[in-house]
Amino acid sequence: MKTTKPLFSAIVLALLLFSSTTILAQDDAPERPEFIAVTTNHWNMDKEDFKMSEWKAAAKEYHEKVTMNNEYIMGASMYLHNMTADNTEFLTVQTFASWEDIGKFGERSSELENEAWPDEAKRKAFLKNLNSYYANEHSDEIYAPISGAKFMAEKPTKDMLCYVRKSHFAFPEDGTMEEFNKLRMEGNAAIVQKNEYVKAYYPNVHAWGSDKTEFMEGFFLDSMADLDKMFDRNSELMKEAYPENEANKAKGKAWGKYFTGVHGDYLYTFIHDLSK
């Protein structure tokens, strides 16, 4: 598998200079959330009667009766481990229009649970069974989406591969918003938007959590087979957009100062029928 760093996968300086609200206001794309909450969960490996099919049936029932009806959740999705360092992990992602909605969605979910399962005994039994699949351990990060996304043409009707790339800010003293955004959006238009294997692309920066340097990009592909094809196509598009000359060498050097060079790669399976 190829893991070469494409030109467009750099760190976004925007978070350092502007609020996420300002960034979003500059974007003419369709309405997007202001915050994205990513929870890394873990399976309960001690559950003796663990059946993935039964878990999914329960998770889907909760999704349809609660998550889909919660007006404070703009979007929701679930991602299962594919190729990551921990095979017990899975991600739940929820998007929100505002910080206030993050504080409201939990209470609303409780109300919807009571409506969906009015019999208290049955409600407790259902939730106990669903929660029995999960370990107590989890961690949360909140990100802010930025401009440059490639939106899904239509809601997926099948599971997809989600390639996540986490890079890190370098905080250059001589960096400027004008220079960075010019380079970033130039590379985005020439490579991300033109790569037919990338069905959707979502760049996000740290908003609240453990690492303020983190920049997370999500690439959605039809299949694992398309991963290498995406990298090959990136290389082709890069050569077309940035032929070897002194001007492009200078761009590459300017671009490089905005990130540390350290990154991590993760592959997840996006569950299409557990998404909002």
CSV table of C-alpha atoms in Angstrom, one decimal:
chain,number,residue,atom,x,y,z
A,1,MET,CA,0.0,0.0,0.0
A,2,LYS,CA,1.3,3.4,-0.9
A,3,THR,CA,1.6,6.0,1.9
A,4,THR,CA,3.4,8.8,0.1
A,5,LYS,CA,2.3,12.3,1.3
A,6,PRO,CA,0.4,14.1,-1.5
A,7,LEU,CA,0.8,17.9,-1.8
A,8,PHE,CA,-2.7,18.7,-0.7
A,9,SER,CA,-2.5,16.8,2.7
A,10,ALA,CA,-0.9,19.6,4.7
A,11,ILE,CA,-1.7,21.2,8.0
A,12,VAL,CA,-4.3,24.0,8.0
A,13,LEU,CA,-3.0,27.3,9.6
A,14,ALA,CA,-6.5,28.7,9.5
A,15,LEU,CA,-7.4,27.4,13.0
A,16,LEU,CA,-4.6,29.5,14.5
A,17,LEU,CA,-5.7,32.8,12.9
A,18,PHE,CA,-9.5,32.6,12.5
A,19,SER,CA,-12.4,30.9,14.3
A,20,SER,CA,-14.2,28.0,12.6
A,21,THR,CA,-17.3,30.2,12.2
A,22,THR,CA,-15.3,32.7,10.2
A,23,ILE,CA,-13.9,30.0,8.0
A,24,LEU,CA,-17.3,28.5,7.3
A,25,ALA,CA,-18.7,31.9,6.4
A,26,GLN,CA,-16.2,32.2,3.6
A,27,ASP,CA,-17.3,28.9,2.1
A,28,ASP,CA,-20.0,28.8,-0.6
A,29,ALA,CA,-20.5,25.1,-0.2
A,30,PRO,CA,-23.9,23.6,1.1
A,31,GLU,CA,-24.8,24.1,4.7
A,32,ARG,CA,-22.3,22.3,7.0
A,33,PRO,CA,-22.0,21.7,10.7
A,34,GLU,CA,-19.9,23.9,12.9
A,35,PHE,CA,-18.6,21.1,15.0
A,36,ILE,CA,-17.9,17.4,14.5
A,37,ALA,CA,-17.7,15.1,17.6
A,38,VAL,CA,-15.7,11.9,17.1
A,39,THR,CA,-15.9,9.2,19.8
A,40,THR,CA,-13.5,6.3,19.7
A,41,ASN,CA,-15.3,3.4,21.3
A,42,HIS,CA,-14.3,-0.2,22.0
A,43,TRP,CA,-16.0,-3.5,21.8
A,44,ASN,CA,-16.6,-5.5,24.9
A,45,MET,CA,-14.3,-8.4,24.2
A,46,ASP,CA,-15.6,-10.2,27.3
A,47,LYS,CA,-19.1,-10.6,26.0
A,48,GLU,CA,-19.6,-14.3,25.5
A,49,ASP,CA,-22.7,-14.2,23.3
A,50,PHE,CA,-21.3,-11.4,21.0
A,51,LYS,CA,-23.1,-11.6,17.6
A,52,MET,CA,-22.4,-8.8,15.2
A,53,SER,CA,-25.7,-9.3,13.4
A,54,GLU,CA,-27.6,-8.9,16.6
A,55,TRP,CA,-25.6,-5.8,17.6
A,56,LYS,CA,-26.3,-4.2,14.3
A,57,ALA,CA,-30.0,-4.9,14.5
A,58,ALA,CA,-30.1,-3.2,17.9
A,59,ALA,CA,-27.9,-0.3,16.8
A,60,LYS,CA,-30.1,0.2,13.7
A,61,GLU,CA,-33.3,0.2,15.8
A,62,TYR,CA,-31.8,2.9,18.1
A,63,HIS,CA,-30.5,4.9,15.1
A,64,GLU,CA,-33.9,4.9,13.5
A,65,LYS,CA,-35.9,5.7,16.6
A,66,VAL,CA,-33.6,8.1,18.4
A,67,THR,CA,-30.7,9.5,16.3
A,68,MET,CA,-32.7,10.1,13.1
A,69,ASN,CA,-35.4,12.0,15.1
A,70,ASN,CA,-33.0,14.1,17.2
A,71,GLU,CA,-33.2,17.6,15.6
A,72,TYR,CA,-30.0,18.7,17.4
A,73,ILE,CA,-27.9,16.1,15.5
A,74,MET,CA,-27.2,17.3,12.0
A,75,GLY,CA,-25.5,14.1,10.9
A,76,ALA,CA,-24.4,10.9,12.4
A,77,SER,CA,-22.3,7.9,11.1
A,78,MET,CA,-20.4,4.9,12.4
A,79,TYR,CA,-17.1,3.5,11.3
A,80,LEU,CA,-15.7,0.0,12.0
A,81,HIS,CA,-12.1,-0.9,12.3
A,82,ASN,CA,-10.5,-2.0,9.0
A,83,MET,CA,-6.8,-1.3,9.3
A,84,THR,CA,-5.9,0.5,12.5
A,85,ALA,CA,-3.6,-0.2,15.5
A,86,ASP,CA,-6.6,-1.5,17.6
A,87,ASN,CA,-9.1,-4.0,16.2
A,88,THR,CA,-11.4,-3.4,19.1
A,89,GLU,CA,-12.1,0.2,18.2
A,90,PHE,CA,-15.0,1.7,16.2
A,91,LEU,CA,-15.9,5.4,15.7
A,92,THR,CA,-19.2,7.2,16.2
A,93,VAL,CA,-19.3,10.6,14.6
A,94,GLN,CA,-22.0,13.2,15.2
A,95,THR,CA,-22.2,16.7,13.6
A,96,PHE,CA,-23.8,19.8,15.2
A,97,ALA,CA,-24.8,23.2,13.9
A,98,SER,CA,-23.6,24.9,17.1
A,99,TRP,CA,-21.9,24.4,20.5
A,100,GLU,CA,-25.3,24.9,22.1
A,101,ASP,CA,-26.7,21.9,20.2
A,102,ILE,CA,-24.0,19.7,21.6
A,103,GLY,CA,-25.3,20.5,25.1
A,104,LYS,CA,-28.9,19.8,24.0
A,105,PHE,CA,-28.7,16.6,22.1
A,106,GLY,CA,-28.2,14.3,25.1
A,107,GLU,CA,-31.3,15.4,26.9
A,108,ARG,CA,-33.3,15.1,23.6
A,109,SER,CA,-32.0,11.6,23.0
A,110,SER,CA,-33.3,10.6,26.5
A,111,GLU,CA,-36.7,12.0,25.7
A,112,LEU,CA,-36.8,10.1,22.4
A,113,GLU,CA,-35.7,6.9,24.2
A,114,ASN,CA,-38.7,7.3,26.5
A,115,GLU,CA,-41.0,7.8,23.5
A,116,ALA,CA,-39.6,4.9,21.5
A,117,TRP,CA,-39.8,2.5,24.4
A,118,PRO,CA,-42.5,3.8,26.8
A,119,ASP,CA,-42.4,0.6,28.9
A,120,GLU,CA,-39.6,1.3,31.3
A,121,ALA,CA,-38.6,-2.4,31.8
A,122,LYS,CA,-38.4,-3.0,28.0
A,123,ARG,CA,-36.5,0.3,27.5
A,124,LYS,CA,-33.9,-0.7,30.2
A,125,ALA,CA,-33.6,-4.2,28.8
A,126,PHE,CA,-33.0,-2.9,25.3
A,127,LEU,CA,-30.4,-0.3,26.3
A,128,LYS,CA,-28.7,-2.8,28.6
A,129,ASN,CA,-28.4,-5.3,25.8
A,130,LEU,CA,-27.1,-2.6,23.3
A,131,ASN,CA,-24.6,-1.3,25.8
A,132,SER,CA,-23.4,-4.8,26.7
A,133,TYR,CA,-21.5,-4.8,23.3
A,134,TYR,CA,-19.4,-1.8,24.3
A,135,ALA,CA,-16.5,-1.5,26.7
A,136,ASN,CA,-16.5,1.3,29.3
A,137,GLU,CA,-13.4,2.9,27.7
A,138,HIS,CA,-13.9,5.6,25.1
A,139,SER,CA,-12.4,9.0,24.1
A,140,ASP,CA,-13.8,12.1,22.5
A,141,GLU,CA,-12.5,14.7,20.2
A,142,ILE,CA,-14.3,17.7,18.7
A,143,TYR,CA,-13.2,19.1,15.3
A,144,ALA,CA,-14.2,22.1,13.2
A,145,PRO,CA,-14.8,21.5,9.4
A,146,ILE,CA,-13.0,23.9,7.0
A,147,SER,CA,-13.4,24.8,3.4
A,148,GLY,CA,-12.2,22.5,0.6
A,149,ALA,CA,-14.6,19.6,1.1
A,150,LYS,CA,-15.7,17.4,-1.7
A,151,PHE,CA,-19.3,16.5,-0.9
A,152,MET,CA,-20.9,13.1,-1.5
A,153,ALA,CA,-23.0,13.3,-4.7
A,154,GLU,CA,-25.8,11.3,-3.1
A,155,LYS,CA,-26.4,9.4,0.1
A,156,PRO,CA,-24.5,6.0,-0.1
A,157,THR,CA,-26.5,2.9,-0.6
A,158,LYS,CA,-23.6,0.6,0.3
A,159,ASP,CA,-20.8,0.5,2.8
A,160,MET,CA,-17.7,2.4,1.8
A,161,LEU,CA,-14.0,2.6,2.7
A,162,CYS,CA,-13.0,5.7,4.8
A,163,TYR,CA,-9.3,6.6,4.7
A,164,VAL,CA,-8.4,8.9,7.6
A,165,ARG,CA,-5.2,10.9,7.6
A,166,LYS,CA,-4.1,12.7,10.7
A,167,SER,CA,-1.3,15.3,10.3
A,168,HIS,CA,0.1,18.0,12.6
A,169,PHE,CA,0.6,21.8,12.6
A,170,ALA,CA,4.2,23.1,12.6
A,171,PHE,CA,3.3,26.7,13.6
A,172,PRO,CA,5.7,28.5,11.3
A,173,GLU,CA,6.6,32.0,12.5
A,174,ASP,CA,6.8,33.3,8.9
A,175,GLY,CA,3.5,31.8,7.8
A,176,THR,CA,0.5,33.8,6.7
A,177,MET,CA,-3.1,33.0,6.1
A,178,GLU,CA,-3.0,34.5,2.6
A,179,GLU,CA,-0.1,32.3,1.5
A,180,PHE,CA,-1.4,29.1,3.2
A,181,ASN,CA,-4.9,29.4,1.8
A,182,LYS,CA,-3.7,30.2,-1.7
A,183,LEU,CA,-1.5,27.1,-1.7
A,184,ARG,CA,-4.0,24.9,0.0
A,185,MET,CA,-7.0,25.7,-2.2
A,186,GLU,CA,-4.8,25.5,-5.4
A,187,GLY,CA,-3.7,22.0,-4.5
A,188,ASN,CA,-7.3,21.0,-3.5
A,189,ALA,CA,-8.8,22.2,-6.8
A,190,ALA,CA,-6.1,20.5,-8.9
A,191,ILE,CA,-6.0,17.2,-7.0
A,192,VAL,CA,-8.7,16.4,-4.6
A,193,GLN,CA,-11.6,17.7,-6.6
A,194,LYS,CA,-10.4,16.1,-9.8
A,195,ASN,CA,-9.6,12.6,-8.4
A,196,GLU,CA,-12.5,10.4,-9.5
A,197,TYR,CA,-11.7,7.8,-7.0
A,198,VAL,CA,-12.3,10.2,-4.1
A,199,LYS,CA,-16.1,10.1,-3.7
A,200,ALA,CA,-16.0,12.6,-0.8
A,201,TYR,CA,-13.4,14.5,1.1
A,202,TYR,CA,-13.8,16.2,4.5
A,203,PRO,CA,-11.0,18.3,6.1
A,204,ASN,CA,-11.3,19.1,9.8
A,205,VAL,CA,-9.1,20.9,12.3
A,206,HIS,CA,-8.9,20.5,16.1
A,207,ALA,CA,-11.5,22.5,18.0
A,208,TRP,CA,-11.6,20.8,21.5
A,209,GLY,CA,-9.6,17.8,22.7
A,210,SER,CA,-6.2,16.4,23.5
A,211,ASP,CA,-4.0,17.8,20.6
A,212,LYS,CA,-4.4,21.3,19.2
A,213,THR,CA,-1.9,20.5,16.3
A,214,GLU,CA,-4.2,17.8,14.8
A,215,PHE,CA,-5.6,18.1,11.3
A,216,MET,CA,-7.9,15.2,10.2
A,217,GLU,CA,-8.8,14.5,6.6
A,218,GLY,CA,-11.4,11.9,5.6
A,219,PHE,CA,-11.4,10.4,2.2
A,220,PHE,CA,-14.4,8.2,1.1
A,221,LEU,CA,-13.8,5.5,-1.5
A,222,ASP,CA,-15.9,2.8,-3.0
A,223,SER,CA,-13.6,0.0,-2.1
A,224,MET,CA,-10.2,-1.1,-0.8
A,225,ALA,CA,-9.1,-1.6,-4.4
A,226,ASP,CA,-9.6,2.1,-5.0
A,227,LEU,CA,-7.1,3.1,-2.4
A,228,ASP,CA,-4.0,2.5,-4.5
A,229,LYS,CA,-5.8,3.9,-7.5
A,230,MET,CA,-6.5,7.1,-5.6
A,231,PHE,CA,-2.8,7.5,-4.8
A,232,ASP,CA,-1.8,6.7,-8.4
A,233,ARG,CA,-4.3,9.2,-9.6
A,234,ASN,CA,-3.0,11.8,-7.1
A,235,SER,CA,0.5,11.4,-8.5
A,236,GLU,CA,-0.7,11.9,-12.1
A,237,LEU,CA,-2.7,15.0,-11.2
A,238,MET,CA,0.2,16.4,-9.2
A,239,LYS,CA,2.5,16.0,-12.2
A,240,GLU,CA,0.0,17.7,-14.4
A,241,ALA,CA,-0.6,20.6,-12.0
A,242,TYR,CA,2.9,21.0,-10.7
A,243,PRO,CA,5.5,20.2,-13.4
A,244,GLU,CA,9.2,20.4,-12.4
A,245,ASN,CA,10.3,24.0,-12.4
A,246,GLU,CA,11.8,26.5,-10.0
A,247,ALA,CA,8.4,28.2,-9.3
A,248,ASN,CA,6.8,24.9,-8.2
A,249,LYS,CA,9.9,23.9,-6.1
A,250,ALA,CA,9.4,27.2,-4.3
A,251,LYS,CA,5.7,26.4,-3.8
A,252,GLY,CA,6.6,23.0,-2.3
A,253,LYS,CA,9.1,24.6,0.1
A,254,ALA,CA,6.6,27.2,1.2
A,255,TRP,CA,4.0,24.5,1.6
A,256,GLY,CA,6.2,22.3,3.6
A,257,LYS,CA,6.9,24.8,6.4
A,258,TYR,CA,3.2,24.6,7.6
A,259,PHE,CA,3.4,21.0,8.8
A,260,THR,CA,5.7,18.8,10.8
A,261,GLY,CA,5.9,15.8,8.4
A,262,VAL,CA,4.4,13.5,11.0
A,263,HIS,CA,1.2,11.8,10.1
A,264,GLY,CA,-0.9,8.7,10.8
A,265,ASP,CA,-3.1,6.6,8.4
A,266,TYR,CA,-6.2,4.8,9.4
A,267,LEU,CA,-8.8,2.7,7.4
A,268,TYR,CA,-12.4,2.3,8.5
A,269,THR,CA,-15.5,0.8,7.1
A,270,PHE,CA,-18.3,3.3,6.8
A,271,ILE,CA,-21.7,1.7,7.7
A,272,HIS,CA,-24.1,3.2,5.2
A,273,ASP,CA,-27.4,2.2,7.0
A,274,LEU,CA,-26.2,3.6,10.3
A,275,SER,CA,-25.8,7.1,8.9
A,276,LYS,CA,-27.9,10.2,9.1
